[in-house]
CSV table of C-alpha atoms in Angstrom, one decimal:
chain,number,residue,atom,x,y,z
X,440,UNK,CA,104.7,67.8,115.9
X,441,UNK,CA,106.1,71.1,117.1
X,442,UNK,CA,104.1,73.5,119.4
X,443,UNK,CA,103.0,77.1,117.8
X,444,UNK,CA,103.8,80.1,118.9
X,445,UNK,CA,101.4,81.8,121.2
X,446,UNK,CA,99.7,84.4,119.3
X,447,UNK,CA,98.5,87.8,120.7
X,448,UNK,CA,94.9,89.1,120.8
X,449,UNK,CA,94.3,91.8,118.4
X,450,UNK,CA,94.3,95.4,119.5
X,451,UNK,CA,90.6,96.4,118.9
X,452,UNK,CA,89.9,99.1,116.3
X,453,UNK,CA,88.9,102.9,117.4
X,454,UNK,CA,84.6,102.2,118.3
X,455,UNK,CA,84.4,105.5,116.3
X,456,UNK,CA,85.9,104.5,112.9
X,457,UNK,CA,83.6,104.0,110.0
X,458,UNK,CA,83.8,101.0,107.8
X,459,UNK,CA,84.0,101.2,104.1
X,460,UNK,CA,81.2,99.3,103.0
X,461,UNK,CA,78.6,99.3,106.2
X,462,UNK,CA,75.5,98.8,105.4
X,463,UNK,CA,76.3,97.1,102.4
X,464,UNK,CA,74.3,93.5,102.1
X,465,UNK,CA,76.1,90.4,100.1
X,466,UNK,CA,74.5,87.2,99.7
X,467,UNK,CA,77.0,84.7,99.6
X,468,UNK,CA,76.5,81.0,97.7
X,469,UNK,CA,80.3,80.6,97.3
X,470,UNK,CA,82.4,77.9,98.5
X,471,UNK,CA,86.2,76.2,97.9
X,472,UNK,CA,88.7,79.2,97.8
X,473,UNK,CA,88.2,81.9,94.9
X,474,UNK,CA,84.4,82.7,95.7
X,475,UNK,CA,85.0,82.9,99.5
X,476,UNK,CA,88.3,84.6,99.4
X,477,UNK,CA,86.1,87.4,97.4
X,478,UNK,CA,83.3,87.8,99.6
X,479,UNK,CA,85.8,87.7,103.2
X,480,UNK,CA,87.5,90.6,101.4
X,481,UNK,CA,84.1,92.8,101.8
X,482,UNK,CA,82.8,91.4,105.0
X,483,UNK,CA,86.7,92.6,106.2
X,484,UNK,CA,85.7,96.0,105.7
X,485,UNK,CA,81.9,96.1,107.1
X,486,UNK,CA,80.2,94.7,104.6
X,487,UNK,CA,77.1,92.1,106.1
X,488,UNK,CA,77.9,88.8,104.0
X,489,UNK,CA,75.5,86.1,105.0
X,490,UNK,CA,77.0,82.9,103.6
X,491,UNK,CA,74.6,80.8,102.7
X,492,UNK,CA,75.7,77.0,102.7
X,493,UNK,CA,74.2,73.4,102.0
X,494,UNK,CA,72.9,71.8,105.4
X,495,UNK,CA,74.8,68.6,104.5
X,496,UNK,CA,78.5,69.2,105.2
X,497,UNK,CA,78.4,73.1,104.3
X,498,UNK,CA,81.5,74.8,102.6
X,499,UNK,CA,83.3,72.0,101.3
X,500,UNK,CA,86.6,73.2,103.0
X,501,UNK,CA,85.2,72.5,106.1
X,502,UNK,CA,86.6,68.8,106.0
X,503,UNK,CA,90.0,69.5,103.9
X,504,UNK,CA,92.6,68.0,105.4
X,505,UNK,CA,95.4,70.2,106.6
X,506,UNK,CA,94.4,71.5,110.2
X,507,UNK,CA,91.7,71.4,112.0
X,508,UNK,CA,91.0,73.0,115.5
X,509,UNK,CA,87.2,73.6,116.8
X,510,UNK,CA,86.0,71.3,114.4
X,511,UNK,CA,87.0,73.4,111.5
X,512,UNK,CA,89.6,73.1,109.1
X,513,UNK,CA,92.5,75.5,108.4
X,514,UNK,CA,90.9,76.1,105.0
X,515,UNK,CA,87.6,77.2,106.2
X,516,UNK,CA,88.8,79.3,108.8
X,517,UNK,CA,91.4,81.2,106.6
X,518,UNK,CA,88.1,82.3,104.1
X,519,UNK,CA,85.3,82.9,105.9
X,520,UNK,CA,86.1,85.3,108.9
X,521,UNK,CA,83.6,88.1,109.1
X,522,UNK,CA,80.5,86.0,107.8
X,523,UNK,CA,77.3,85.4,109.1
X,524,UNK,CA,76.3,81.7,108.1
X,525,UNK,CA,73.1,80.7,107.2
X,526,UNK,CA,71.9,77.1,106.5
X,527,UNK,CA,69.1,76.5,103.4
X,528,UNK,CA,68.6,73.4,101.5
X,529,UNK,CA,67.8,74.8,97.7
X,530,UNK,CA,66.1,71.5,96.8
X,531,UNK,CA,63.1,72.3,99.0
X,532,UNK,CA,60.8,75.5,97.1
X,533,UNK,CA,60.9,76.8,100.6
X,534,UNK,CA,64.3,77.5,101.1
X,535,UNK,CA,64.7,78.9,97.9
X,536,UNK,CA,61.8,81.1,98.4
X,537,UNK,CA,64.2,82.5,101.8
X,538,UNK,CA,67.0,82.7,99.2
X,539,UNK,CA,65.0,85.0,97.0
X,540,UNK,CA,64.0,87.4,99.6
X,541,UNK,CA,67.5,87.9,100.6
X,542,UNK,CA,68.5,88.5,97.2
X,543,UNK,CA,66.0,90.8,96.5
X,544,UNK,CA,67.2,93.3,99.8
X,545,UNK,CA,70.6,92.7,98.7
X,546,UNK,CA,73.7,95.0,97.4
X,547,UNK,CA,75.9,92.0,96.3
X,548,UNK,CA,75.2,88.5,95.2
X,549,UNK,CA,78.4,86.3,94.7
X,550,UNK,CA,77.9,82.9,93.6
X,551,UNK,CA,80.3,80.2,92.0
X,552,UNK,CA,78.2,77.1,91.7
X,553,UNK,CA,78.8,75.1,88.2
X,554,UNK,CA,76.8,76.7,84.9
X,555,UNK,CA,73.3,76.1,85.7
X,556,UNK,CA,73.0,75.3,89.2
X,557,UNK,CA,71.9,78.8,90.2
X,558,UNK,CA,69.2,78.8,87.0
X,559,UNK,CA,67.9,75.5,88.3
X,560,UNK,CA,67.0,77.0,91.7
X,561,UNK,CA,65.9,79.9,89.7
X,562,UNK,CA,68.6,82.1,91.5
X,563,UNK,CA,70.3,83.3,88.3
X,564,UNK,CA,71.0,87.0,87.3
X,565,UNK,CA,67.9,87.0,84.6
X,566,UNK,CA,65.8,85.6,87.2
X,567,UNK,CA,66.3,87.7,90.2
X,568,UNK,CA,67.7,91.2,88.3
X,569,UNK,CA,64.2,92.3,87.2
X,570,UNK,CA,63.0,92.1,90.9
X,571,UNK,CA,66.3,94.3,92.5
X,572,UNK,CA,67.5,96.1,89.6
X,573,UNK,CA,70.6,98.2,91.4
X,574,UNK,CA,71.9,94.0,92.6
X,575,UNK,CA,75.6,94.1,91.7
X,576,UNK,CA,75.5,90.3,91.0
X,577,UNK,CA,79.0,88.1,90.4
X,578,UNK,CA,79.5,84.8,89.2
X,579,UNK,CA,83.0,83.0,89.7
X,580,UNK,CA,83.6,80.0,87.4
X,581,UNK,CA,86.4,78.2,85.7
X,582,UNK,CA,85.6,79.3,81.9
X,583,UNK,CA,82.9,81.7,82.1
X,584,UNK,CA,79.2,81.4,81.8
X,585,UNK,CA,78.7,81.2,78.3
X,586,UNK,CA,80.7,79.5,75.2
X,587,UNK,CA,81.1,76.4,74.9
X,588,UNK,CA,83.7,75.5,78.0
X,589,UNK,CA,81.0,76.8,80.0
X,590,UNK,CA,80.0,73.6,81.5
X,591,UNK,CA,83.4,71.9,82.4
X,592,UNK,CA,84.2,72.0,85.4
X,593,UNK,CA,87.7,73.2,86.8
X,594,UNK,CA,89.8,74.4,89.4
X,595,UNK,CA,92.8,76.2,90.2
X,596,UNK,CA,95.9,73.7,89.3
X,597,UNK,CA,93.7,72.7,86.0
X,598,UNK,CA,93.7,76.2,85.0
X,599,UNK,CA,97.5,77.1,86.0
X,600,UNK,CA,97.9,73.7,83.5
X,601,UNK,CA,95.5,75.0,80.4
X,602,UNK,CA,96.6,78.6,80.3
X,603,UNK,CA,100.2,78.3,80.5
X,604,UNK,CA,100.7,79.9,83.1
X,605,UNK,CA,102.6,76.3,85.2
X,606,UNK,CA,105.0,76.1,82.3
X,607,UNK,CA,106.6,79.1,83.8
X,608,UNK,CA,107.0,77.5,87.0
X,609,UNK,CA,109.8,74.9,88.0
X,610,UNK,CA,113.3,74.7,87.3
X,611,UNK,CA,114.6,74.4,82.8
X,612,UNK,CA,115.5,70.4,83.8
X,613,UNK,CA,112.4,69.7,85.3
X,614,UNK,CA,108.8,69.3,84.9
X,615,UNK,CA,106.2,72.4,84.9
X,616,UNK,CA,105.3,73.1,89.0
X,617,UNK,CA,102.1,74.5,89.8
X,618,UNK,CA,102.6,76.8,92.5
X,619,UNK,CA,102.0,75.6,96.3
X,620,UNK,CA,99.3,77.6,97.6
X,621,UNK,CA,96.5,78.2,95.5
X,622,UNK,CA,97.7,81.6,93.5
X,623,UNK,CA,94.8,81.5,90.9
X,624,UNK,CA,92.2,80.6,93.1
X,625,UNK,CA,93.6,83.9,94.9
X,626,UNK,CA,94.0,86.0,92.7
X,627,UNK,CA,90.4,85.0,91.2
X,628,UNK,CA,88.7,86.1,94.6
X,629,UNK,CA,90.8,89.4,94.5
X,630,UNK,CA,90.1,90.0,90.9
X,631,UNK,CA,86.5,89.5,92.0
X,632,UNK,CA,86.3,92.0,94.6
X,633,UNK,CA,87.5,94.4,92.5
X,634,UNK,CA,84.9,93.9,90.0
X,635,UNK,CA,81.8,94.4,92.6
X,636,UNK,CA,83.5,97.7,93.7
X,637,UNK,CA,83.8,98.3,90.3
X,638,UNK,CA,80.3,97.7,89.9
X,639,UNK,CA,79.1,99.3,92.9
X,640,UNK,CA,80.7,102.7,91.8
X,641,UNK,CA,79.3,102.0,88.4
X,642,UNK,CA,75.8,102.4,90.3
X,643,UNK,CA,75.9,105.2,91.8
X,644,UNK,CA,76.6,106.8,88.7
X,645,UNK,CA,74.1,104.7,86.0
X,646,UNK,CA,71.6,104.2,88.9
X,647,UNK,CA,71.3,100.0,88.4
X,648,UNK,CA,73.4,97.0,88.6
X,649,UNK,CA,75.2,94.5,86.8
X,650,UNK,CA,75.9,91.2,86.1
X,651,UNK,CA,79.6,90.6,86.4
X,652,UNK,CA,81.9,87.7,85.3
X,653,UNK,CA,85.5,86.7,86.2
X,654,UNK,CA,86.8,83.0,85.6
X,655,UNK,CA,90.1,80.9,86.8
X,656,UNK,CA,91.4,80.9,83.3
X,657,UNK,CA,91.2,84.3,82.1
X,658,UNK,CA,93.0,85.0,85.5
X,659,UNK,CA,95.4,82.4,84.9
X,660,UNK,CA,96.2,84.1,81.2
X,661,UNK,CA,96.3,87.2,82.9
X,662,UNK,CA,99.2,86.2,85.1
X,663,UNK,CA,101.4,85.0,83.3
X,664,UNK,CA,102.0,88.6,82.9
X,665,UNK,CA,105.5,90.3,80.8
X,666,UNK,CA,105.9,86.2,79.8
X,667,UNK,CA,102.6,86.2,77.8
X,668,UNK,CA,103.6,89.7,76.5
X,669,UNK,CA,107.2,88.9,75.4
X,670,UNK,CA,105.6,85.4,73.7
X,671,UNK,CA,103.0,87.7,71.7
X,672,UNK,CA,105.8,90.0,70.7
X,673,UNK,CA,108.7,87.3,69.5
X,674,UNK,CA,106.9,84.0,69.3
X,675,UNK,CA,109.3,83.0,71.4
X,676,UNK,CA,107.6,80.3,74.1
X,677,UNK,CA,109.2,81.2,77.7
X,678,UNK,CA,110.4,78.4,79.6
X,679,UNK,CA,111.0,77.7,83.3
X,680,UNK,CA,114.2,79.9,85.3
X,681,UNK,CA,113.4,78.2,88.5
X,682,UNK,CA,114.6,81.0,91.1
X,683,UNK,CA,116.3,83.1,88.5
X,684,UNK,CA,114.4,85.0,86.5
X,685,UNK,CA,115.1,85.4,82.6
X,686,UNK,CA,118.1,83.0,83.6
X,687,UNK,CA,119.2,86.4,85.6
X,688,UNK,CA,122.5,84.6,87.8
X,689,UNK,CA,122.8,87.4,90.4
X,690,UNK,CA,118.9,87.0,91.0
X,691,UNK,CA,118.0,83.2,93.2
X,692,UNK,CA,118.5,81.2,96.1
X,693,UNK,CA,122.8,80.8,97.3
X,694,UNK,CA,124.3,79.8,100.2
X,695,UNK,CA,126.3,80.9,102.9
X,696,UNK,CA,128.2,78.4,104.9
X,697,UNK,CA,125.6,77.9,107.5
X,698,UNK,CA,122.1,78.8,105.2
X,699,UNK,CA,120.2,80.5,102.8
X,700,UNK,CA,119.3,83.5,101.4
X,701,UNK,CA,117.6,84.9,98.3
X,702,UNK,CA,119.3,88.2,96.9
X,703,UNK,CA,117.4,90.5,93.5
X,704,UNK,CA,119.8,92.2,91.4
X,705,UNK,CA,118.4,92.2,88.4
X,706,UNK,CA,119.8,95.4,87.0
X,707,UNK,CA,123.4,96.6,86.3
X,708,UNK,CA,123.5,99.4,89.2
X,709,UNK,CA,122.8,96.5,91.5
X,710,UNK,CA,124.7,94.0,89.9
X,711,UNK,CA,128.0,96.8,90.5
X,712,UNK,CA,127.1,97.1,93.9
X,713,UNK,CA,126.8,93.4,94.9
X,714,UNK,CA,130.0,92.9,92.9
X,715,UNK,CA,132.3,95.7,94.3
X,716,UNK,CA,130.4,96.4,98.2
X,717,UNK,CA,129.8,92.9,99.4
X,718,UNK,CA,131.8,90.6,97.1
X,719,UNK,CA,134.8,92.4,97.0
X,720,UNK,CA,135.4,91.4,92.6
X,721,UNK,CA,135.0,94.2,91.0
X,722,UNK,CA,136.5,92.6,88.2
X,723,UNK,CA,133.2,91.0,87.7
X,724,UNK,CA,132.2,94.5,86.3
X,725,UNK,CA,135.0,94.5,83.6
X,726,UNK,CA,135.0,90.9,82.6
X,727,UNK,CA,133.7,91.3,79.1
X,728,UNK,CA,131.7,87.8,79.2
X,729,UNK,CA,130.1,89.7,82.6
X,730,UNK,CA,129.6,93.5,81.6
X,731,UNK,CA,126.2,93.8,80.7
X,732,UNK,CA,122.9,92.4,81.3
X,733,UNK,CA,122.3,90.6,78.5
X,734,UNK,CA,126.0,89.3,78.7
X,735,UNK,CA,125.9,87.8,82.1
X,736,UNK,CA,122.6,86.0,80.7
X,737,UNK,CA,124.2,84.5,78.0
X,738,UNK,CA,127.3,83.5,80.9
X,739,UNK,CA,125.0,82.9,83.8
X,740,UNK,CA,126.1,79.4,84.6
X,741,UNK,CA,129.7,80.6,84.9
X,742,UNK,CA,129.0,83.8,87.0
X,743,UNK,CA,126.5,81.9,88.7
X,744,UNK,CA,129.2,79.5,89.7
X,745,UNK,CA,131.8,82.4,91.0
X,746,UNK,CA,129.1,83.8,92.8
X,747,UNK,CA,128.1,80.9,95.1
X,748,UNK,CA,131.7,80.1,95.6
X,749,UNK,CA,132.4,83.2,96.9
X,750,UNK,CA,129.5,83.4,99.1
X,751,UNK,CA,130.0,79.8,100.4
X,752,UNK,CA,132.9,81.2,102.1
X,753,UNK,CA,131.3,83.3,104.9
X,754,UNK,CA,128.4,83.0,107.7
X,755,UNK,CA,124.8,84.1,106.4
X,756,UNK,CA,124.2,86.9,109.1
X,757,UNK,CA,127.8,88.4,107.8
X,758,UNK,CA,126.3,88.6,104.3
X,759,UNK,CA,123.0,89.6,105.4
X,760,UNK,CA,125.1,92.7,107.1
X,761,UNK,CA,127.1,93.6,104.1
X,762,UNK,CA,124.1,93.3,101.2
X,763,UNK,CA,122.0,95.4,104.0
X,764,UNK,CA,124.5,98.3,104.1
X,765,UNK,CA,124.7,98.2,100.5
X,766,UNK,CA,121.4,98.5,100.1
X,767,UNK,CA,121.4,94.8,97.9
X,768,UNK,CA,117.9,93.7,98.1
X,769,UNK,CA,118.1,90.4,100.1
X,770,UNK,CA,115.8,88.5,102.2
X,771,UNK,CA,116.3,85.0,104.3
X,772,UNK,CA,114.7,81.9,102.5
X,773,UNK,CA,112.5,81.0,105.4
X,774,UNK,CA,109.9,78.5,106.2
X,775,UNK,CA,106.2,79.2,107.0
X,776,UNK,CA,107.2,78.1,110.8
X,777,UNK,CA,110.4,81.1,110.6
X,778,UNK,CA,108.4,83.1,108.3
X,779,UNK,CA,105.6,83.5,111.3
X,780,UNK,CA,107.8,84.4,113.9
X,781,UNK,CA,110.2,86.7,111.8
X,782,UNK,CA,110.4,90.7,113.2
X,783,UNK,CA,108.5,91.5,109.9
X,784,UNK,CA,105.4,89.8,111.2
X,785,UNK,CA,105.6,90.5,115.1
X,786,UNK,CA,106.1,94.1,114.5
X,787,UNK,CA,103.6,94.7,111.5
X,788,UNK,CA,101.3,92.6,113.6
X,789,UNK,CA,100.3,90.2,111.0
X,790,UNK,CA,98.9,87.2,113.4
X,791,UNK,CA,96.4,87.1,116.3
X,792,UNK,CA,94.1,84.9,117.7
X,793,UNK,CA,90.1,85.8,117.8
X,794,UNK,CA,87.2,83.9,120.0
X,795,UNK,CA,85.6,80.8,118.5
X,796,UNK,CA,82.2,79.3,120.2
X,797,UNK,CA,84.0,75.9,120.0
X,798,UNK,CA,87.6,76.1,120.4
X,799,UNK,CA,87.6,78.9,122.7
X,800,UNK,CA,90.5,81.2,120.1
X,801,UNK,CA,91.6,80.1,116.8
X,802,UNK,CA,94.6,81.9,115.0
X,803,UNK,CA,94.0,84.8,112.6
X,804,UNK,CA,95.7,86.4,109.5
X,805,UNK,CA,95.3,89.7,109.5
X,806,UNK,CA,94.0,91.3,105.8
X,807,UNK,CA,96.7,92.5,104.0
X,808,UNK,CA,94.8,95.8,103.4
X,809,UNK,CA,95.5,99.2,105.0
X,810,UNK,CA,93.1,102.2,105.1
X,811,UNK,CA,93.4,104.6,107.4
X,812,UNK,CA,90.1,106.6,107.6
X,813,UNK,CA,88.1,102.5,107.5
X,814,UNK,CA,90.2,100.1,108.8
X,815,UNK,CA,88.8,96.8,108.7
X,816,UNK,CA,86.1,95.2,110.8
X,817,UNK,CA,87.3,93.6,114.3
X,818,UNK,CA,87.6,90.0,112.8
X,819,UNK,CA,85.2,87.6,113.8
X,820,UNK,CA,85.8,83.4,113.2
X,821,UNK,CA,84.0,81.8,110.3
X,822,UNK,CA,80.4,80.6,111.0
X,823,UNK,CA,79.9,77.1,111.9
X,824,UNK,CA,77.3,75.9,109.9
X,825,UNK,CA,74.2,77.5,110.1
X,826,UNK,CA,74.8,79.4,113.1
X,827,UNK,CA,73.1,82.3,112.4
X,828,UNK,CA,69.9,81.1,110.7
X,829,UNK,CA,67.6,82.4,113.3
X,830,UNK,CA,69.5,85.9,113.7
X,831,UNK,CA,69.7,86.5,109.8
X,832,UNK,CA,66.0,85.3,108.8
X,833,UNK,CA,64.4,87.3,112.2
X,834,UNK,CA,66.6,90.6,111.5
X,835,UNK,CA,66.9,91.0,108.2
X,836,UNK,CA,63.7,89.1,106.7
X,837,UNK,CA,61.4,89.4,109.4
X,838,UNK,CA,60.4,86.1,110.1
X,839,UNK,CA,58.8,85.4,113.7
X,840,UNK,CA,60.3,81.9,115.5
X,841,UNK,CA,56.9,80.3,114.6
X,842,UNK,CA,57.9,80.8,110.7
X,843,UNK,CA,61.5,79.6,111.2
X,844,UNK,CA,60.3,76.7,113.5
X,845,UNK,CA,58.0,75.7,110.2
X,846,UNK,CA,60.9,76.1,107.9
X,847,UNK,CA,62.4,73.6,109.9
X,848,UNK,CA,60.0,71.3,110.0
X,849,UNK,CA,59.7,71.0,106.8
X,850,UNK,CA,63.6,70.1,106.3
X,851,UNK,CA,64.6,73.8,104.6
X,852,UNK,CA,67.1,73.9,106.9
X,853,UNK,CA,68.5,70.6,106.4
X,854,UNK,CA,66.2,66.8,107.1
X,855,UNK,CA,67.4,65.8,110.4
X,856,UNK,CA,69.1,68.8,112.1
X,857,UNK,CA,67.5,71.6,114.4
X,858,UNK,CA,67.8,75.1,112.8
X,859,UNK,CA,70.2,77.1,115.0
């Protein structure tokens, strides 16, 4: 197995910058991807997120398969920076009693159990609303909380399958792809997010809270985007282009002699330019079966076939030069491993590594968001499990070590283990 790169520690942010959301509290029940990738959006940018796990085994990413360094997987780490991790078990009328007096000091609850789980602990919306009446509270499933899909269960690839939306993917000879990393499950979390700020701005006008909703397969519907659109408009079912979208041959994947490279010319002033500056065939403009957009569709596999010929001929980095002076949208087809170490990552300092208690550092994306005036938190590793019982029960709750020492006894932190 090849080494990885060394990775830099992070330039701390100004001590004098405020956060977005300090002081805002979010009780976390989420696991998997779409729930966590939600709440380690908030706790990015100040927001307190105690994440609140099963004793036995925690998150269950914590044991996927990919990675694992410090005794924690790759998932786990990648969704839960930020986070303070608590430890209950919600079978025991203790633990759930904690539960409740976090909820009821909370801003934020974010939970994405299966349908009735949270009822059955008495957690739910109904129960807990009357109680804290400005909670912003969010529930993440696969088909919503109510109808009647609301008790089958689903994830990401399932939902990518039902809606459509993996139809789209994968090349017009082959099968339907679902897409490698988990883009629904994603795109879930994000869609989340954006409903508690939603919410949360919603309160300060109306004064109270709200329960809010967002499930896989809406999200998945939702993403299939212009292709959805254009199907409600013609009746026309899309199928798969593979790298080539709309069956657009000067948009995709070609080769130099030595690599390559995806270019996006998708409209006729780019086509001209790819065509005349860097190709040198101008009479690909003229050539009636070539002219216009929807011609070159209807001829793709032929210009397609010109193209790559002509492209074959030369070194990648020559092309890369000429499509770059030309202003031709182009980018290298690169690995994860090349996409890492590309200039694009060094210099917009995407990767760093942070302390762990266990493995000393482990590696760090950086959050993809920018503000200026609140730039995110100084990331912190995910929890391990239960690490900051003690901490989050004495500050926030209260509770004297004689109370959490009786918790434990009586196995609300987990039978077997020693709170932490």
């Amino acid at each position: 197995m090849a080494a990885t790169p060394p990775l830099p520690e992070r330039t701390p942010r100004s001590k004098d910058a405020p956060t977005a959301l300090e002081k805002l509290l979010v009780v976390d029940f989420t696991r998997i991807v779409a729930g966590p990738a939600c709440t380690q959006a908030l706790a990015d940018f100040g927001a307190e997120v105690i994440k609140i796990e099963n004793p036995e085994g925690g998150d269950d990413t914590r044991a996927y398969e990919h990675a694992e360094i410090g005794g924690e997987s790759a998932a786990y780490l990648s969704l839960n920076r930020n986070k303070r991790g608590i430890a209950l078990d919600l079978t025991v009328p203790d633990a759930r009693d904690v539960a409740r007096q976090l909820i009821q000091r909370a801003d934020v609850v974010v939970e994405n159990f299966s349908a009735g789980v949270m009822e059955k602990f008495g957690l739910d919306y109904d129960s807990v609303a009357p109680s804290n009446p400005r909670l912003v509270y969010c529930s993440i499933s696969a088909y919503g909380r109510k109808g009647p899909f609301a008790w089958r269960p689903g994830f990401d690839p399932i939902t990518q399958a039902e809606s459509g939306f993996m139809s789209l993917n994968g090349f017009p000879d082959g099968p339907p792809v679902r897409t490698g990393p988990p883009i629904i499950d994603m795109a879930t979390g994000m869609s989340a997010c954006n409903a508690i700020l939603l919410a949360l701005l919603a309160r300060e006008r109306l004064g109270r809270g709200q329960h809010v909703e967002v499930a896989l397969f809406d999200i998945a519907m939702a993403m299939t985007g212009f292709y959805g659109m254009a199907y409600l408009i013609s009746g026309t079912n899309p199928g798969r282009f593979g790298n080539s979208p709309n069956g657009s041959p000067s948009v995709g994947v070609y080769e130099a002699s030595d690599g390559p490279f995806y270019i996006a010319c998708a409209n006729d002033r780019l086509y001209r330019r790819l065509v005349t500056a860097v190709l040198d065939r101008p009479d690909l403009t003229t050539d009636p079966r070539f002219a216009t957009r929807k011609e070159r569709s209807a001829n793709q596999a032929q210009l397609r076939a010109i193209i790559a010929e002509v492209f074959a001929k030369d070194r990648l980095e020559n092309w890369m030069a000429k499509m770059k002076k030309a202003n031709i949208p182009v980018g290298y087809l690169r690995t994860v491993e090349q996409g890492f170490g590309a200039p694009e990552a060094r210099e917009r300092h995407r990767l760093s590594r942070i302390p762990h208690p266990l493995a000393g550092f482990v590696p760090n994306i950086e959050t993809p968001l920018g503000l200026s005036l609140t730039p995110a938190v100084d990331p912190v590793a995910a929890p391990l499990l239960g690490e900051h019982t003690d901490d989050v029960l004495g500050r926030i709750l209260g509770y004297d070590d004689k109370r959490i020492a009786a918790l434990a006894a009586i196995g609300a932190f987990g039978n077997g283990r020693s709170h932490n």
